[in-house]
PDB file of C-alpha atoms in Angstrom:
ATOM      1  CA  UNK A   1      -4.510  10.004  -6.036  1.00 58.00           C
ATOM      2  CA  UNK A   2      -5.779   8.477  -2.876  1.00 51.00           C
ATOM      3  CA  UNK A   3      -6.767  11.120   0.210  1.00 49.00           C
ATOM      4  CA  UNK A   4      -9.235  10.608   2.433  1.00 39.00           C
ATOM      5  CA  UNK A   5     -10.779  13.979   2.355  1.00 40.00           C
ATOM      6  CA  UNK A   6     -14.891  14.682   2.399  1.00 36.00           C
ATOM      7  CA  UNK A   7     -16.747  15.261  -0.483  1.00 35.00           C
ATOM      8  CA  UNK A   8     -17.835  18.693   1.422  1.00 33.00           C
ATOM      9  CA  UNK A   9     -14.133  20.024   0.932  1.00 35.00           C
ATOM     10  CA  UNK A  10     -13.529  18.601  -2.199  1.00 34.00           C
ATOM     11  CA  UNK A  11     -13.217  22.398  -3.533  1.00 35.00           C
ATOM     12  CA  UNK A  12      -9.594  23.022  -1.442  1.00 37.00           C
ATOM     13  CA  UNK A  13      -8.915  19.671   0.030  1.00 40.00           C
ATOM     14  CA  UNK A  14      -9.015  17.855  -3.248  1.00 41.00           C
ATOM     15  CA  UNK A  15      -5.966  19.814  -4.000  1.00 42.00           C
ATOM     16  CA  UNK A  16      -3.544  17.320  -2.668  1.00 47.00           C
ATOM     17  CA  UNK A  17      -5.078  14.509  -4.266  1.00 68.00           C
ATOM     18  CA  UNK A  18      -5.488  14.648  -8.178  1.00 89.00           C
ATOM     19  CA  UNK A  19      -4.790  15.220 -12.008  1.00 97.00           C
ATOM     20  CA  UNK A  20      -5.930  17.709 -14.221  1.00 97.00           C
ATOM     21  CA  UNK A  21      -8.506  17.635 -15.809  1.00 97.00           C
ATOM     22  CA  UNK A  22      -6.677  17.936 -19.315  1.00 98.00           C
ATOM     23  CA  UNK A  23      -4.678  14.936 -18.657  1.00 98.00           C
ATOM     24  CA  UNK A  24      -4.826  11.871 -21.208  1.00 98.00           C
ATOM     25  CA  UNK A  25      -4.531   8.357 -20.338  1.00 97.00           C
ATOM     26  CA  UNK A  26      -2.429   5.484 -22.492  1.00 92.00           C
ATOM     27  CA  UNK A  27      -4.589   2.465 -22.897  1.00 95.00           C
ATOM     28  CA  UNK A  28      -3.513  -1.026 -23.526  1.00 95.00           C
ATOM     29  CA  UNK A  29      -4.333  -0.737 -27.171  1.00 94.00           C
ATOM     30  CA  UNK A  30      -1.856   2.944 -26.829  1.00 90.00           C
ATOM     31  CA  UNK A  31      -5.394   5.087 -27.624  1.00 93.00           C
ATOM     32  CA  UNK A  32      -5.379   8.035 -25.189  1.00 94.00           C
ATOM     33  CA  UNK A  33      -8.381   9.172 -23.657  1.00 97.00           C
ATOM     34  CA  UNK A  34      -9.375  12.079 -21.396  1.00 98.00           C
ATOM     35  CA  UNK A  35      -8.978  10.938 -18.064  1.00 97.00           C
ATOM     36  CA  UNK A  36     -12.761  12.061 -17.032  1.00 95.00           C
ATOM     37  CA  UNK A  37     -13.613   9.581 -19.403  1.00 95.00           C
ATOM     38  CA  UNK A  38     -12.137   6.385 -17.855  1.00 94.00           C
ATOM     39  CA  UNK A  39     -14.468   3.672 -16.697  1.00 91.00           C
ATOM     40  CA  UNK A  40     -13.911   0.489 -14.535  1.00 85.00           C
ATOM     41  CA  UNK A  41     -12.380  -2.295 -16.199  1.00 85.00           C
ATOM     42  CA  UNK A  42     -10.584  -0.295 -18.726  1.00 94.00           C
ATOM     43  CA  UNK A  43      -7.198  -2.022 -19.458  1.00 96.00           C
ATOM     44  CA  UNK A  44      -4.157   1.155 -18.887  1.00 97.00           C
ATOM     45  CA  UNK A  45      -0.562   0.783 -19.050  1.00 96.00           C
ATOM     46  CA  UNK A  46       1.830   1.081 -16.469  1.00 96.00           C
ATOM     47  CA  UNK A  47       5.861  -0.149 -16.170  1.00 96.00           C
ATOM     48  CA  UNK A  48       7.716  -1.260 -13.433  1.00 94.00           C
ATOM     49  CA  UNK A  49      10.425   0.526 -14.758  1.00 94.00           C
ATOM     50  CA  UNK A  50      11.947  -2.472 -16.528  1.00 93.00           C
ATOM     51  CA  UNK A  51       8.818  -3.552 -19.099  1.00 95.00           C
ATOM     52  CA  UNK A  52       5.321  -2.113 -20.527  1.00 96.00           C
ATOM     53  CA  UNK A  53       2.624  -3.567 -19.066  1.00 96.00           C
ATOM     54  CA  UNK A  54      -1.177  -3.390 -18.814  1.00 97.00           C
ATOM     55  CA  UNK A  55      -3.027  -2.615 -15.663  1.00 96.00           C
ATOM     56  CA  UNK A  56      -6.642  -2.526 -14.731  1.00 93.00           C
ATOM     57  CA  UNK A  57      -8.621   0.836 -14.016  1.00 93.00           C
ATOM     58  CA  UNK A  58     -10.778  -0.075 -10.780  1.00 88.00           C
ATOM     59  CA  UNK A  59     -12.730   3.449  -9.411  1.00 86.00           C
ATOM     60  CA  UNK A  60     -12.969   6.715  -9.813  1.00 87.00           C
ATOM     61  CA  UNK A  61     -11.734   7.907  -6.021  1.00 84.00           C
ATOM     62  CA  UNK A  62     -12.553  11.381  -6.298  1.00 86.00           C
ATOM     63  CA  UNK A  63     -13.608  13.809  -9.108  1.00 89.00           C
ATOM     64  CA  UNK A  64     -14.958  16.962 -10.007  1.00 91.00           C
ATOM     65  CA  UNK A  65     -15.420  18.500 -13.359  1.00 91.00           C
ATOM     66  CA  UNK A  66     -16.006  22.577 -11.899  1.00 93.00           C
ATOM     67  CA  UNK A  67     -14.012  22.856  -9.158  1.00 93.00           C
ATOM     68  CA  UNK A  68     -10.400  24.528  -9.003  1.00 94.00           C
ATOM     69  CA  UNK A  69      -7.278  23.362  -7.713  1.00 94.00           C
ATOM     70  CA  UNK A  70      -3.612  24.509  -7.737  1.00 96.00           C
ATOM     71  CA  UNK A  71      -1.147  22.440  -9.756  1.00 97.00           C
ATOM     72  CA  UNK A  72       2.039  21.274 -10.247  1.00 98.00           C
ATOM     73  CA  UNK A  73       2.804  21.181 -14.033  1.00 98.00           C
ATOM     74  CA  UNK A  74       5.876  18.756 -14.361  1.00 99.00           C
ATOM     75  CA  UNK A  75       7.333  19.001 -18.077  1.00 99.00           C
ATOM     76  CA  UNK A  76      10.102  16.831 -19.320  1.00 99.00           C
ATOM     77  CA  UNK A  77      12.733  17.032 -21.898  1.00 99.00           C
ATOM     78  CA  UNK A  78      11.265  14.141 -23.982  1.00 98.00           C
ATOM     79  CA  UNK A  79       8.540  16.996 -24.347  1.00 98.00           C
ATOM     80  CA  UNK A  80       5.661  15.543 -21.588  1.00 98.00           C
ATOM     81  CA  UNK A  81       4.073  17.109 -19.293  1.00 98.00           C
ATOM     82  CA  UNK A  82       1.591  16.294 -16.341  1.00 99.00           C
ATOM     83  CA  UNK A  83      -0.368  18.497 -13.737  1.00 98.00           C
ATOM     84  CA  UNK A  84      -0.961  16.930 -10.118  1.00 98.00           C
ATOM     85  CA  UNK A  85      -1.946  17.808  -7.035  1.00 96.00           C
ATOM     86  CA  UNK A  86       1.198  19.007  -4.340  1.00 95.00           C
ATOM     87  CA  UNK A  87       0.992  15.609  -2.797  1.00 93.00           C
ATOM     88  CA  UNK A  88       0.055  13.384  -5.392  1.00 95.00           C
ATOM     89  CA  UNK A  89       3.101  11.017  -5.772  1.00 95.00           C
ATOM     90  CA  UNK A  90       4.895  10.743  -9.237  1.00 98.00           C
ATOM     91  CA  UNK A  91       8.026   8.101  -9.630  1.00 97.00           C
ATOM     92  CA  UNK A  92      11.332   9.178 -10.322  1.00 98.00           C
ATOM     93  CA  UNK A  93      14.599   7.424 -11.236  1.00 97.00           C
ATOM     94  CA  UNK A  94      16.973   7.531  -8.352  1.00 95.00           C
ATOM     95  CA  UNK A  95      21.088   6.619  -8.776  1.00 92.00           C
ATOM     96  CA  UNK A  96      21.126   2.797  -8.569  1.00 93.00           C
ATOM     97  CA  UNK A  97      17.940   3.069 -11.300  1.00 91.00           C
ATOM     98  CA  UNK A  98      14.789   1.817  -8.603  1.00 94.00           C
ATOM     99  CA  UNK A  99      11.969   4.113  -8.243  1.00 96.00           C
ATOM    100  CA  UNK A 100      10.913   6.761  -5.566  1.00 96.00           C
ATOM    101  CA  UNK A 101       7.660   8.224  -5.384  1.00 96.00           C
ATOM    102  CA  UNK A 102       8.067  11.302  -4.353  1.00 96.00           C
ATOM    103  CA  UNK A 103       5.267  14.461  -3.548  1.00 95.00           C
ATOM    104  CA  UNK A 104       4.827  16.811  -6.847  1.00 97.00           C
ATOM    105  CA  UNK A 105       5.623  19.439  -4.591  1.00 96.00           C
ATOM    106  CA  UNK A 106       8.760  18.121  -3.957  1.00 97.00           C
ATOM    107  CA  UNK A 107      10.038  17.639  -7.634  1.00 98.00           C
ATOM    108  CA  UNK A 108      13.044  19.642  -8.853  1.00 98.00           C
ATOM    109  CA  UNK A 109      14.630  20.176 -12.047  1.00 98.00           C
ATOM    110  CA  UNK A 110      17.015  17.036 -13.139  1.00 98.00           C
ATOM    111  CA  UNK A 111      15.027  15.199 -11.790  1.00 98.00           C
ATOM    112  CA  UNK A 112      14.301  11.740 -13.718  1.00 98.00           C
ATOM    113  CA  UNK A 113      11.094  10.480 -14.365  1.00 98.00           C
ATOM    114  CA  UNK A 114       9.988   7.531 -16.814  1.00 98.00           C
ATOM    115  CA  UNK A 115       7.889   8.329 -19.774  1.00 98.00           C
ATOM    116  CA  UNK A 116       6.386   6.121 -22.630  1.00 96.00           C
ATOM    117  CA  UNK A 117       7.762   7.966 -26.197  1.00 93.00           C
ATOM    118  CA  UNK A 118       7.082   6.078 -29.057  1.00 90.00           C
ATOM    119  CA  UNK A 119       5.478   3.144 -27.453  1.00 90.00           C
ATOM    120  CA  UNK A 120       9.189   2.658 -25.453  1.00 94.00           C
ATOM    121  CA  UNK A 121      10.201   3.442 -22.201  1.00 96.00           C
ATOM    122  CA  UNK A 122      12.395   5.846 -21.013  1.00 97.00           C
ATOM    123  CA  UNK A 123      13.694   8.004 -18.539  1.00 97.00           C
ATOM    124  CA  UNK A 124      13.937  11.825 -19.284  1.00 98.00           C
ATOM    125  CA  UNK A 125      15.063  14.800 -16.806  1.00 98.00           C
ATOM    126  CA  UNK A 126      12.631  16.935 -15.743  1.00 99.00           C
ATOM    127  CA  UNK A 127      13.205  20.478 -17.429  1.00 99.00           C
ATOM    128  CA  UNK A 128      10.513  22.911 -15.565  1.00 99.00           C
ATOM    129  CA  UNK A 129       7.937  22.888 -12.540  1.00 98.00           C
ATOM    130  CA  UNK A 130       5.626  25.577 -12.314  1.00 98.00           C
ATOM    131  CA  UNK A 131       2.444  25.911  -9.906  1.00 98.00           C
ATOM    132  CA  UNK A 132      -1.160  26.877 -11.703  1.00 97.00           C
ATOM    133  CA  UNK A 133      -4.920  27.101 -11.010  1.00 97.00           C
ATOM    134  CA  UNK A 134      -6.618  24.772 -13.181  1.00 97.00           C
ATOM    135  CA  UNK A 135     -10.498  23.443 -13.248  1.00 96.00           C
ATOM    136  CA  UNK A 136     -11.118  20.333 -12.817  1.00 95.00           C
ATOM    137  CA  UNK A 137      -9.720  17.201 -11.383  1.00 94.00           C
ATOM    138  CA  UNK A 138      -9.995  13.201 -11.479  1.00 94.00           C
ATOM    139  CA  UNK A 139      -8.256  10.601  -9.358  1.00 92.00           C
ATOM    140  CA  UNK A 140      -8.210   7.032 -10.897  1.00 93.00           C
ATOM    141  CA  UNK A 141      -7.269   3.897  -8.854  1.00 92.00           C
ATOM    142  CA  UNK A 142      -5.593   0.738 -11.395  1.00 94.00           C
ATOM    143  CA  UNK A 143      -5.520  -2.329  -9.511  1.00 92.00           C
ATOM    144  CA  UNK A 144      -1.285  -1.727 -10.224  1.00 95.00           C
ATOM    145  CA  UNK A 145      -1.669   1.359  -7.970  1.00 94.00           C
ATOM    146  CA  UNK A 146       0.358   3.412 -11.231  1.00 96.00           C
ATOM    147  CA  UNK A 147      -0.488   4.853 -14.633  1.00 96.00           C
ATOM    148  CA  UNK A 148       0.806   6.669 -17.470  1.00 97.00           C
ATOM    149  CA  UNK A 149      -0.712   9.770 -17.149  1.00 97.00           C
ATOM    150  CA  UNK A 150       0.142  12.228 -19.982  1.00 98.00           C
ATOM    151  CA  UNK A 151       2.920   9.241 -21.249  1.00 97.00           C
ATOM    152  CA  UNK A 152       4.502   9.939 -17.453  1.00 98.00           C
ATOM    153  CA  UNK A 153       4.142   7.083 -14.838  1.00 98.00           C
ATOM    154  CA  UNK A 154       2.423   8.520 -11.932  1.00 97.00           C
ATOM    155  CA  UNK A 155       0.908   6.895  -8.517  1.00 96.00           C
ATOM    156  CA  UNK A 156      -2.684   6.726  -7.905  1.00 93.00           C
ATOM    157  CA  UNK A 157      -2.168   7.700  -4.655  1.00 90.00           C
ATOM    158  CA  UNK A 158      -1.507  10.630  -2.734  1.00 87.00           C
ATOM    159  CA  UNK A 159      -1.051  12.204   1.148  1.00 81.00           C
ATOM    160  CA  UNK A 160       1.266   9.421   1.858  1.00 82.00           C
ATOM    161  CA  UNK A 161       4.873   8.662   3.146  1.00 80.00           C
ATOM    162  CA  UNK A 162       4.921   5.571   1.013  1.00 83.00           C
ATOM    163  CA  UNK A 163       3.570   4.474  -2.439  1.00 85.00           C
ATOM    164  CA  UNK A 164       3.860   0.535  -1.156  1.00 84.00           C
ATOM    165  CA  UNK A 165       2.160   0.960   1.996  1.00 80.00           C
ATOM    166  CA  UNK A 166      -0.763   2.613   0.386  1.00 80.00           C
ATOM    167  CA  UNK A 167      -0.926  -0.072  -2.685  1.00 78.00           C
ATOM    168  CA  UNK A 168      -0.927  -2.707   1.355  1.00 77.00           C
ATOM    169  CA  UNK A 169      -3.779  -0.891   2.511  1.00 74.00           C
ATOM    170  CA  UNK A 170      -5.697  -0.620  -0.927  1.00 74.00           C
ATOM    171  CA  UNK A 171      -5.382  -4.515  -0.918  1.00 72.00           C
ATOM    172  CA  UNK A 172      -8.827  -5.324   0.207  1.00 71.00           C
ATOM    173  CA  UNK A 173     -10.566  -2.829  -2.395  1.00 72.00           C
ATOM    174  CA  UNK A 174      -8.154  -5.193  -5.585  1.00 69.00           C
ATOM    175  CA  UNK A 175      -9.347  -8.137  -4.179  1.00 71.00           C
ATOM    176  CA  UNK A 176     -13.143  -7.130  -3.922  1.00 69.00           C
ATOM    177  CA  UNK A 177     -12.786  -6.006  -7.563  1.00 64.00           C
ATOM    178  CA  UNK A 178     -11.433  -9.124  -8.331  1.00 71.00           C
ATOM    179  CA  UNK A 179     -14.257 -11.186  -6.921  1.00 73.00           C
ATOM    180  CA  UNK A 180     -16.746  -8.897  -8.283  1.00 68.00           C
ATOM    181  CA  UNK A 181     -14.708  -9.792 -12.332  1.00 64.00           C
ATOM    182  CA  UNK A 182     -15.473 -13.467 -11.188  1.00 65.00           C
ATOM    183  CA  UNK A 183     -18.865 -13.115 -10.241  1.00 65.00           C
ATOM    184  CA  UNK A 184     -19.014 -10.696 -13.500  1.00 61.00           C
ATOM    185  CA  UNK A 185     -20.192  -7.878 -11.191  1.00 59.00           C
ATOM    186  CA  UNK A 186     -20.599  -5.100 -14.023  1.00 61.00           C
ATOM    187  CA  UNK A 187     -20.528  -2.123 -11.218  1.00 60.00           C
ATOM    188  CA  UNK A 188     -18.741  -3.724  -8.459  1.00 54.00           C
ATOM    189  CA  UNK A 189     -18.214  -0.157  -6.861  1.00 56.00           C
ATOM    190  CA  UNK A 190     -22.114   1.673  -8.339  1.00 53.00           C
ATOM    191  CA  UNK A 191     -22.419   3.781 -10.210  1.00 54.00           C
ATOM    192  CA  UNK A 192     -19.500   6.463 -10.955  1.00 54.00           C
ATOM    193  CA  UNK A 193     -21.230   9.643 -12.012  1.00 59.00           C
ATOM    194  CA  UNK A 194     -21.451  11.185  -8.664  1.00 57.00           C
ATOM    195  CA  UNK A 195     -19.107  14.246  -7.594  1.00 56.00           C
ATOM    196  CA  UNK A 196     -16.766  14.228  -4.824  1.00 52.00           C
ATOM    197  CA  UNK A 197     -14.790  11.136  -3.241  1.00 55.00           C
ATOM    198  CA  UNK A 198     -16.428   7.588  -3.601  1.00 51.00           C
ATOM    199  CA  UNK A 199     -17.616   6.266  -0.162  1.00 55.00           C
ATOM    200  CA  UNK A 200     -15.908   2.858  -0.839  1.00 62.00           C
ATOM    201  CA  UNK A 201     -11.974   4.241  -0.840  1.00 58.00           C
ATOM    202  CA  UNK A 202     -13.269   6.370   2.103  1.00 60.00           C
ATOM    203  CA  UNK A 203     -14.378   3.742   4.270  1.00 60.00           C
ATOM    204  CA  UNK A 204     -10.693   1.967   3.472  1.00 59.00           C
ATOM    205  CA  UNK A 205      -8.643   4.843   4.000  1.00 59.00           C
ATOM    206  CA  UNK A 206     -10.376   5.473   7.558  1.00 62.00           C
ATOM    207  CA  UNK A 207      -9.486   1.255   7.772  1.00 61.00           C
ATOM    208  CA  UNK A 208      -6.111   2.161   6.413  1.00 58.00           C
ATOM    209  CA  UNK A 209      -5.506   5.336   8.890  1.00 60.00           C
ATOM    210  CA  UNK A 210      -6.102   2.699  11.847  1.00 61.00           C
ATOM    211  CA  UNK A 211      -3.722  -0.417  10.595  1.00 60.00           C
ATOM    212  CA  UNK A 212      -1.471   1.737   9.606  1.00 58.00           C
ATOM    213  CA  UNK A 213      -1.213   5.307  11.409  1.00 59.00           C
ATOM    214  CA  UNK A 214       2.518   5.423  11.063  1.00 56.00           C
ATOM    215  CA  UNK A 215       3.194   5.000   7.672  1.00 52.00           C
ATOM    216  CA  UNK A 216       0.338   7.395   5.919  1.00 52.00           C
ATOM    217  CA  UNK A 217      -0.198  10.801   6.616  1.00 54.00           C
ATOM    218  CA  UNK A 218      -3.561  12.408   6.655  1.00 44.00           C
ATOM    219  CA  UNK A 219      -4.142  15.843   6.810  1.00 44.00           C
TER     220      UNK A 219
END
């Protein structure tokens, strides 16, 4: 997800920010690929929480392949599981059936979280959290600000109070990809190889931190 650390702390600070390395992602045509091995333009899938639909992947915020980071390995009783960082958001079901993105850190048992089983959605209840060291970690941006990640939707983003203000303040960074589709830009953000947190979500976020100081937290 979305945190507007430095590439020079990428090592700890990175931990509040990303998947796992090991996680697989549900294309539009339902093949799942390593996340490391996204690219831009890549069609995903994503839900709403009422249909299937696909969603575009735009940058690669922040990655590293070596690095460690402590996870929080969310499994399900559908049988999925996903690893994120303590303050990456994931959605869950509340009572009246809308969606709350909520910190990792913060997810309990019974909690209820949407997954993709069997090409359907539905909602299962979380069954078992558990914190672990893993190496490795990747933090796509879709142009829907959510994935399936692991069959589990999942926000991109991350060290925020709110999912919807951060897809706000990411608005700029759809629309240049946008313009750079029409203009059939084939890199619009470079080249993606590079370690640590792109430049281009940096610059935003330090945008983002001034409109918008209330509603996202930095640390």
């Amino acid at each position: 997800g979305v945190s507007p650390k430095s590439s020079a702390a990428t090592a700890s600070s990175s931990s509040s920010s990303c998947f796992s390395s090991d996680t697989f992602i549900t294309l539009s045509n339902q093949k799942q690929i390593p996340i490391e091995q996204l690219r831009s333009a890549d069609e995903l899938l994503t839900t709403d929480g009422s249909i299937i639909f696909p969603t575009q992947m735009m940058i690669m915020l922040d990655k590293s392949k070596f690095s460690q980071a402590m996870f929080h390995t969310i499994t399900t009783a559908s049988g999925h599981n996903v690893s994120l960082t303590e303050l990456h958001l994931i959605a869950i079901i509340k009572n009246d059936n809308t969606i709350n993105y909520v910190p990792a850190k913060q997810i309990k048992i019974y909690d209820v979280v949407y997954v993709m089983s069997n090409d359907k959605l539905v909602s299962s209840i979380v069954t078992n959290v558990i914190r672990e060291m893993k190496t490795g970690y990747y933090a796509p941006l879709t142009t829907s600000g959510t994935l399936f990640a692991n069959g589990i939707l999942t926000s991109c983003y991350a060290n925020v109070h709110s999912h919807k203000v951060a897809h706000v303040a990411m608005s700029l960074l759809r629309f240049y990809h946008w313009l750079a589709q029409l203009l059939f830009i084939n890199e619009p953000f470079g080249h993606q190889d590079m370690e640590g947190m792109h430049v281009v979500p940096k610059v935003m976020y330090e945008l983002a931190q001034f409109l918008y100081p209330s509603a996202l937290r930095f640390s």
